[in-house]
CSV table of C-alpha atoms in Angstrom, one decimal:
chain,number,residue,atom,x,y,z
A,345,UNK,CA,0.0,0.0,0.0
A,346,UNK,CA,1.6,3.2,-1.3
A,347,UNK,CA,-0.5,5.5,0.9
A,348,UNK,CA,-2.0,7.2,-2.2
A,349,UNK,CA,-5.7,6.7,-2.5
A,350,UNK,CA,-7.8,7.2,-5.6
A,351,UNK,CA,-11.6,7.1,-6.0
A,352,UNK,CA,-13.6,5.7,-7.7
A,353,UNK,CA,-11.8,2.4,-8.7
A,354,UNK,CA,-13.9,2.0,-11.8
A,355,UNK,CA,-16.0,4.4,-13.7
A,356,UNK,CA,-18.3,3.7,-16.7
A,357,UNK,CA,-19.9,6.5,-18.5
A,358,UNK,CA,-21.1,7.6,-21.9
A,359,UNK,CA,-19.5,9.9,-24.6
A,360,UNK,CA,-20.1,13.6,-24.0
A,361,UNK,CA,-20.3,13.2,-20.3
A,362,UNK,CA,-18.1,14.7,-17.6
A,363,UNK,CA,-16.4,12.9,-14.7
A,364,UNK,CA,-14.2,13.7,-11.7
A,365,UNK,CA,-11.5,11.5,-10.4
A,366,UNK,CA,-10.2,12.1,-6.9
A,367,UNK,CA,-6.7,11.5,-5.4
A,368,UNK,CA,-5.5,11.8,-1.8
A,369,UNK,CA,-1.7,11.9,-1.6
A,370,UNK,CA,0.5,10.2,1.0
A,371,UNK,CA,0.6,11.9,4.4
A,372,UNK,CA,3.1,14.7,4.2
A,373,UNK,CA,3.4,14.8,0.5
A,374,UNK,CA,2.9,18.3,-1.1
A,375,UNK,CA,3.0,17.3,-4.8
A,376,UNK,CA,0.5,15.4,-6.8
A,377,UNK,CA,0.9,14.0,-10.4
A,378,UNK,CA,-1.6,12.7,-12.9
A,379,UNK,CA,-0.8,10.0,-15.5
A,380,UNK,CA,-2.8,8.2,-18.1
A,381,UNK,CA,-2.3,4.7,-19.3
A,382,UNK,CA,-4.2,3.8,-22.5
A,383,UNK,CA,-4.4,0.2,-23.8
A,384,UNK,CA,-0.9,-1.1,-24.7
A,385,UNK,CA,0.7,2.3,-23.8
A,386,UNK,CA,3.1,3.3,-21.1
A,387,UNK,CA,2.1,5.9,-18.6
A,388,UNK,CA,1.7,9.4,-20.0
A,389,UNK,CA,2.2,12.4,-17.7
A,390,UNK,CA,-0.7,14.8,-17.6
A,391,UNK,CA,-0.2,17.4,-15.0
A,392,UNK,CA,1.6,18.2,-11.7
A,393,UNK,CA,0.5,20.3,-8.7
A,394,UNK,CA,2.6,21.4,-5.8
A,395,UNK,CA,1.0,22.8,-2.7
A,396,UNK,CA,-2.2,23.9,-4.6
A,397,UNK,CA,-0.3,25.4,-7.5
A,398,UNK,CA,0.1,23.9,-11.1
A,399,UNK,CA,3.8,23.2,-11.6
A,400,UNK,CA,4.0,21.3,-14.8
A,401,UNK,CA,1.9,20.3,-17.8
A,402,UNK,CA,2.2,17.4,-20.1
A,403,UNK,CA,0.1,16.2,-22.8
A,404,UNK,CA,-3.2,17.1,-21.2
A,405,UNK,CA,-6.1,17.8,-23.4
A,406,UNK,CA,-8.0,21.1,-23.1
A,407,UNK,CA,-11.1,19.0,-22.2
A,408,UNK,CA,-9.2,17.9,-19.1
A,409,UNK,CA,-8.5,20.0,-16.0
A,410,UNK,CA,-7.2,19.5,-12.6
A,411,UNK,CA,-6.7,21.2,-9.3
A,412,UNK,CA,-5.2,20.6,-5.9
A,413,UNK,CA,-7.2,21.8,-2.8
A,414,UNK,CA,-5.9,23.3,0.5
A,415,UNK,CA,-6.1,19.9,2.1
A,416,UNK,CA,-3.8,18.7,-0.8
A,417,UNK,CA,-6.2,16.2,-2.3
A,418,UNK,CA,-6.5,16.6,-6.1
A,419,UNK,CA,-9.2,16.1,-8.6
A,420,UNK,CA,-8.9,15.5,-12.3
A,421,UNK,CA,-11.9,16.6,-14.3
A,422,UNK,CA,-12.5,15.0,-17.7
A,423,UNK,CA,-15.3,16.6,-19.9
A,424,UNK,CA,-16.9,16.0,-23.2
A,425,UNK,CA,-15.7,12.5,-22.9
A,426,UNK,CA,-14.7,10.4,-26.1
A,427,UNK,CA,-14.2,6.7,-26.6
A,428,UNK,CA,-10.5,7.3,-26.7
A,429,UNK,CA,-10.5,8.6,-23.2
A,430,UNK,CA,-11.0,5.1,-21.8
A,431,UNK,CA,-7.9,4.4,-19.9
A,432,UNK,CA,-6.4,3.9,-16.5
A,433,UNK,CA,-5.8,7.2,-14.6
A,434,UNK,CA,-3.1,7.1,-12.0
A,435,UNK,CA,-2.3,9.7,-9.4
A,436,UNK,CA,1.1,9.8,-7.7
A,437,UNK,CA,2.5,11.9,-5.0
A,438,UNK,CA,6.0,13.0,-3.8
A,439,UNK,CA,7.2,15.0,-0.8
A,440,UNK,CA,8.4,18.2,-2.4
A,441,UNK,CA,7.7,17.7,-6.1
A,442,UNK,CA,11.3,18.1,-6.9
A,443,UNK,CA,13.8,16.4,-9.1
A,444,UNK,CA,15.2,13.0,-8.1
A,445,UNK,CA,12.2,12.3,-5.9
A,446,UNK,CA,10.4,9.0,-5.9
A,447,UNK,CA,6.8,9.3,-7.0
A,448,UNK,CA,4.4,6.9,-5.1
A,449,UNK,CA,1.4,5.7,-7.2
A,450,UNK,CA,-2.1,5.1,-6.3
A,451,UNK,CA,-4.1,2.1,-7.4
A,452,UNK,CA,-5.7,4.0,-10.3
A,453,UNK,CA,-9.2,4.6,-11.7
A,454,UNK,CA,-10.3,2.6,-14.6
A,455,UNK,CA,-12.5,4.8,-16.9
A,456,UNK,CA,-14.6,3.2,-19.6
A,457,UNK,CA,-16.4,5.5,-22.0
A,458,UNK,CA,-19.1,3.8,-24.0
B,1200,UNK,CA,8.0,10.7,-29.1
B,1201,UNK,CA,9.1,7.7,-26.9
B,1202,UNK,CA,12.2,8.9,-25.0
B,1203,UNK,CA,12.3,5.8,-22.9
B,1204,UNK,CA,12.2,2.4,-24.6
B,1205,UNK,CA,11.8,-1.1,-23.3
B,1206,UNK,CA,12.3,-3.1,-26.4
B,1207,UNK,CA,11.4,-6.5,-24.9
B,1208,UNK,CA,7.6,-6.6,-24.3
B,1209,UNK,CA,8.1,-9.9,-22.4
B,1210,UNK,CA,10.5,-12.1,-20.6
B,1211,UNK,CA,10.1,-15.7,-19.2
B,1212,UNK,CA,12.7,-17.0,-16.6
B,1213,UNK,CA,12.9,-20.0,-14.5
B,1214,UNK,CA,12.5,-19.6,-10.7
B,1215,UNK,CA,15.9,-19.1,-9.1
B,1216,UNK,CA,17.5,-17.8,-12.3
B,1217,UNK,CA,18.5,-14.2,-13.1
B,1218,UNK,CA,16.0,-11.8,-14.8
B,1219,UNK,CA,17.6,-9.1,-16.8
B,1220,UNK,CA,15.4,-6.3,-18.0
B,1221,UNK,CA,16.7,-3.6,-20.3
B,1222,UNK,CA,15.8,0.0,-21.0
B,1223,UNK,CA,17.2,2.6,-23.4
B,1224,UNK,CA,16.7,6.3,-23.4
B,1225,UNK,CA,17.3,9.1,-25.9
B,1226,UNK,CA,17.1,12.3,-23.9
B,1227,UNK,CA,20.6,13.2,-22.7
B,1228,UNK,CA,19.1,15.4,-20.0
B,1229,UNK,CA,17.8,12.5,-18.1
B,1230,UNK,CA,19.8,12.1,-14.9
B,1231,UNK,CA,17.5,10.1,-12.6
B,1232,UNK,CA,16.1,6.7,-13.3
B,1233,UNK,CA,13.6,4.4,-11.6
B,1234,UNK,CA,12.2,1.0,-12.0
B,1235,UNK,CA,8.5,0.3,-11.0
B,1236,UNK,CA,6.7,-3.1,-10.8
B,1237,UNK,CA,3.0,-3.3,-11.6
B,1238,UNK,CA,0.6,-6.1,-10.9
B,1239,UNK,CA,-2.8,-6.2,-12.7
B,1240,UNK,CA,-5.4,-3.9,-11.2
B,1241,UNK,CA,-2.9,-2.2,-9.0
B,1242,UNK,CA,-0.8,1.0,-9.4
B,1243,UNK,CA,3.0,1.0,-10.1
B,1244,UNK,CA,5.1,0.1,-7.1
B,1245,UNK,CA,8.5,1.8,-6.8
B,1246,UNK,CA,11.4,-0.8,-6.8
B,1247,UNK,CA,14.7,1.0,-7.1
B,1248,UNK,CA,16.3,4.1,-8.5
B,1249,UNK,CA,19.6,5.4,-9.7
B,1250,UNK,CA,21.2,8.8,-10.1
B,1251,UNK,CA,23.4,9.5,-13.1
B,1252,UNK,CA,26.3,10.1,-10.8
B,1253,UNK,CA,26.3,6.4,-10.1
B,1254,UNK,CA,26.6,3.4,-12.4
B,1255,UNK,CA,25.2,0.8,-10.0
B,1256,UNK,CA,22.6,0.7,-7.2
B,1257,UNK,CA,21.7,-2.5,-5.2
B,1258,UNK,CA,18.7,-3.3,-3.0
B,1259,UNK,CA,18.4,-6.8,-1.9
B,1260,UNK,CA,17.7,-9.0,-4.9
B,1261,UNK,CA,17.4,-6.0,-7.2
B,1262,UNK,CA,20.4,-4.2,-8.9
B,1263,UNK,CA,20.2,-1.5,-11.4
B,1264,UNK,CA,23.1,-0.7,-13.8
B,1265,UNK,CA,23.5,2.6,-15.7
B,1266,UNK,CA,25.7,3.0,-18.7
B,1267,UNK,CA,25.4,6.7,-19.5
B,1268,UNK,CA,27.5,6.6,-22.6
B,1269,UNK,CA,25.2,4.0,-24.2
B,1270,UNK,CA,22.0,5.6,-22.7
B,1271,UNK,CA,21.1,2.2,-21.3
B,1272,UNK,CA,20.1,0.9,-18.0
B,1273,UNK,CA,19.2,-2.6,-16.8
B,1274,UNK,CA,17.5,-4.1,-13.8
B,1275,UNK,CA,18.8,-7.5,-12.6
B,1276,UNK,CA,16.7,-9.7,-10.3
B,1277,UNK,CA,18.5,-12.4,-8.5
B,1278,UNK,CA,17.2,-14.9,-7.7
B,1279,UNK,CA,13.8,-14.6,-9.5
B,1280,UNK,CA,10.9,-15.7,-7.5
B,1281,UNK,CA,7.2,-16.4,-8.6
B,1282,UNK,CA,6.1,-13.2,-6.9
B,1283,UNK,CA,8.3,-11.3,-9.3
B,1284,UNK,CA,5.9,-12.1,-12.1
B,1285,UNK,CA,4.5,-8.6,-13.1
B,1286,UNK,CA,5.0,-5.8,-15.5
B,1287,UNK,CA,8.1,-3.8,-15.0
B,1288,UNK,CA,8.4,-0.1,-16.1
B,1289,UNK,CA,11.5,1.9,-16.6
B,1290,UNK,CA,11.2,5.7,-15.9
B,1291,UNK,CA,13.4,8.6,-16.2
B,1292,UNK,CA,13.4,12.3,-15.3
B,1293,UNK,CA,15.5,15.3,-16.2
B,1294,UNK,CA,16.9,18.1,-13.9
B,1295,UNK,CA,14.8,20.6,-15.7
B,1296,UNK,CA,11.6,18.6,-15.7
B,1297,UNK,CA,9.8,17.0,-12.7
B,1298,UNK,CA,7.7,14.5,-14.6
B,1299,UNK,CA,8.6,10.9,-15.2
B,1300,UNK,CA,8.8,9.5,-18.7
B,1301,UNK,CA,7.9,5.8,-18.8
B,1302,UNK,CA,8.8,3.0,-21.1
B,1303,UNK,CA,6.1,0.7,-22.4
B,1304,UNK,CA,6.9,-2.0,-19.9
B,1305,UNK,CA,8.2,-5.6,-19.9
B,1306,UNK,CA,6.0,-8.4,-18.7
B,1307,UNK,CA,8.1,-10.9,-16.6
B,1308,UNK,CA,6.9,-14.4,-16.1
B,1309,UNK,CA,8.8,-16.5,-13.5
B,1310,UNK,CA,8.2,-20.2,-14.2
B,1311,UNK,CA,8.3,-22.8,-11.2
């Protein structure tokens, strides 16, 4: 158990809909990262937050947005969902969000868009 | 643009023998490397890391070797155990970038 929690574990929805994925980092960690793993793909970085502020952005679609709240939990919002958004979404956390830090991953949310 | 490559999608090894997983990278700015293990329906679990100032790091049965000139790293698991059967991901980060870039993974099967 990494100490990172994600809810829900599974999500099934329809095209065009909007969903929110939630992540709670390990106790004491200030930085949260979101990654997407599509079928037969490695993990792709989406976005990083540190202590409530966006720090880095990867290949995140404009239809996707995220935020980190004062209690340090984070939410990833996916809107106008398409079939291709079906994937595993992982949240990771690290202590300071700096270089050469280990990122600890949650169990993921499996999203299926029908 | 896949900057971290794991060219072997799968590896089968007998219990007790050595497992060697390979990883190549193209970005010369990468200076921190990690290996993660992933079981089905779980998130990646951190195994071992290495900084570019080292060429070897060991933790129990796991050893990571880094060859900077070849832009290549490998993970050795000795001896391999049935519980090691999982997908292994190589990841890297650069000093000017906090994200991790992942390889596509290698599925290891340890045969009894």
